[in-house]
Amino acid sequence: MKIDLKRNCPFNSDNVPNGDVVLSSRARLARNLEGFPFVNRATASDCAEVASLLQKISNTKDKRSALEWVNMDELDTVTTELFVERHLISSNLSNATHPRAIAVGPELSRSVMVNEEDHIRIQSIRPGLQLHEVHADVHQLDMEVEEIISYAFDSQLGFLTACPTNVGTGARFSAMLHLPGLRIIKDLQRIHNACNDMSLAIRGFRGEGSGTIADLFQVSNQVTLGSTEEELCNLLANDFLPPVLEWERKARRVIAEKQRSKLEDQTFRSLGLLQNARLLTSEEAMKCLGNIRLGVCLNVIDNITLPQINQLMIELHPAHLRYTFGKDLPDDEVNRCRATLIRNIVDS
Amino acid sequence: MKIDLKRNCPFNSDNVPNGDVVLSSRARLARNLEGFPFVNRATASDCAEVASLLQKISNTKDKRSALEWVNMDELDTVTTELFVERHLISSNLSNATHPRAIAVGPELSRSVMVNEEDHIRIQSIRPGLQLHEVHADVHQLDMEVEEIISYAFDSQLGFLTACPTNVGTGARFSAMLHLPGLRIIKDLQRIHNACNDMSLAIRGFRGEGSGTIADLFQVSNQVTLGSTEEELCNLLANDFLPPVLEWERKARRVIAEKQRSKLEDQTFRSLGLLQNARLLTSEEAMKCLGNIRLGVCLNVIDNITLPQINQLMIELHPAHLRYTFGKDLPDDEVNRCRATLIRNIVDS
């Protein structure tokens, strides 16, 4: 399988809706086949049979929306890790050995994972605030899958899933938010309170249990039972996000006005560091890119664009670097290649 | 009094002997007048009389070596603080009120302080390793002063001084060393041991009790009694420094060869930070300049020279900044002006 990291990367587009605050929107549906044990209780032959049934999904008539079918066992370690970095598979499952597959477009935006935690994980990810659009994407894929197999469904509970937290709609909507303004004016508690009030989960960039990095926060619905997919999507897209965008933008305006020196200092320092460092850890690079992102949004600098920053925030991760610089890149060369990759973009 | 910070600044010269490791060499003689109480026991009128006797020193025939006589009470706070930053007067004495004066050349290299801790402090400072030269300077001034007054001298003890640690020759020779190589290869203990063996004192950049900053160390003789000036000067210049220069240079060669990536990373990061920061504390600026200094010595970069770095290491201090940017510069503008000053040099 050949992935083109640049072409159609979901983060590398201009004029992203609300891209100043929202990096990406994601929808994911968990589904299982009727009459098969869940993956964690299935034999290898069960898994192989599930995969074989689902392979038809890649035989679509419309070439533009075609998904490529890849057996995970045939995929090298680097590409598998790259899927983890793109949130397509969990890192626990990247090393599993049972038959798994992925049907995916070259941009890794729309995908169907087979025999991940559930038999089927349908996902779509798009840049900026496009929750209704990613919902439409997964809904469309959901229909296509249901044409070829029958889902495990309970009239009381809804869709049955391996983990009880996904039962019901099996739907998870999430948005990756960049909230440097609220962090700087020390008002992040407001976001945590709003999430709490609306039963939304808030996590750092790396997902559950991780700290914040580069002021990035991932917000998603916790409840999947008792609401429709539409209601869950609206909760995040229509109820939660509009005030959050306003708070963050207001905080940024205050900073631009009242803390101009500090803002300029932080922006140019981070730019200078990325333009000059020869060795960069991902933490440091992310932190600097986050600072520069704020500076770009507040017109402190204009020699780099938000899509470039968003793209770097993805491509700086180890498997992505190995995909670019060579799959056998030794660990102690990763920090050097990361610095080179970033320098080539920010120093041009 | 008008000081030209750029012209004839003792640090801003090319082809400084051993300038890769030695920033500056300094000699200082402590002397007191016969028949007058030491400054700490003197009345204001004693001090005024001492100053009046010594004022003749500025009436030299040779215009090129002329010293300008300035009463400290007539000097503004900023210039007084600038003298502290140049190690001409102690910071304790900058706020004293008794009659004090300084006879000094515009470059602040050769100077005679009157009514500092001792009635007379004769000093010369030059860039690089020029201990014999600064000794010749102070010896010359010593002769000129002795033509106009009589020193407090004891045939057993030698020159009498306010602090017993200066009794004897009253001479202190010191060299400011840049030792990043030995710090990086973790071999600084060797320097401390050598100082210990030779009864030399080693201190950080800011003098007694201060920590190290930017890998700068000031080494000076502790003993002033029982040796001649010449012997004290030789101890530092001929016995201590030649092996130290060799150890430091060898450490740097090892780093250039074995830790090339780290060296380049450290150099370019520091350069990038100084080229971009809008606010800089003196600690951070010194640290970056120290890193860049090593990079310049090891040919990692060549867009800045050692004299420029040395000059910045002096001019970044608050009183120097106020001398350049305006004497009424408020405290909260100092970090911004420091960043501007440095950026104008390293970014050109």
JSON list of N, CA and C in Angstrom, two decimals, chain A residues 61 89 167 186 195:
[
{"chain": "A", "resi": 61, "resn": "LYS", "atom": "N", "xyz": [-18.40, 0.99, -7.15]},
{"chain": "A", "resi": 61, "resn": "LYS", "atom": "CA", "xyz": [-18.41, 1.36, -8.57]},
{"chain": "A", "resi": 61, "resn": "LYS", "atom": "C", "xyz": [-17.74, 2.72, -8.78]},
{"chain": "A", "resi": 89, "resn": "ILE", "atom": "N", "xyz": [-6.03, 3.13, 14.26]},
{"chain": "A", "resi": 89, "resn": "ILE", "atom": "CA", "xyz": [-6.05, 1.96, 15.13]},
{"chain": "A", "resi": 89, "resn": "ILE", "atom": "C", "xyz": [-5.41, 2.33, 16.46]},
{"chain": "A", "resi": 167, "resn": "VAL", "atom": "N", "xyz": [-21.90, 1.04, 23.26]},
{"chain": "A", "resi": 167, "resn": "VAL", "atom": "CA", "xyz": [-23.21, 0.46, 22.93]},
{"chain": "A", "resi": 167, "resn": "VAL", "atom": "C", "xyz": [-24.22, 1.56, 22.62]},
{"chain": "A", "resi": 186, "resn": "LYS", "atom": "N", "xyz": [-5.52, 31.95, 31.42]},
{"chain": "A", "resi": 186, "resn": "LYS", "atom": "CA", "xyz": [-5.83, 31.06, 32.57]},
{"chain": "A", "resi": 186, "resn": "LYS", "atom": "C", "xyz": [-7.34, 30.84, 32.74]},
{"chain": "A", "resi": 195, "resn": "CYS", "atom": "N", "xyz": [-17.54, 20.96, 29.42]},
{"chain": "A", "resi": 195, "resn": "CYS", "atom": "CA", "xyz": [-17.51, 19.54, 29.06]},
{"chain": "A", "resi": 195, "resn": "CYS", "atom": "C", "xyz": [-18.24, 18.72, 30.12]}
]
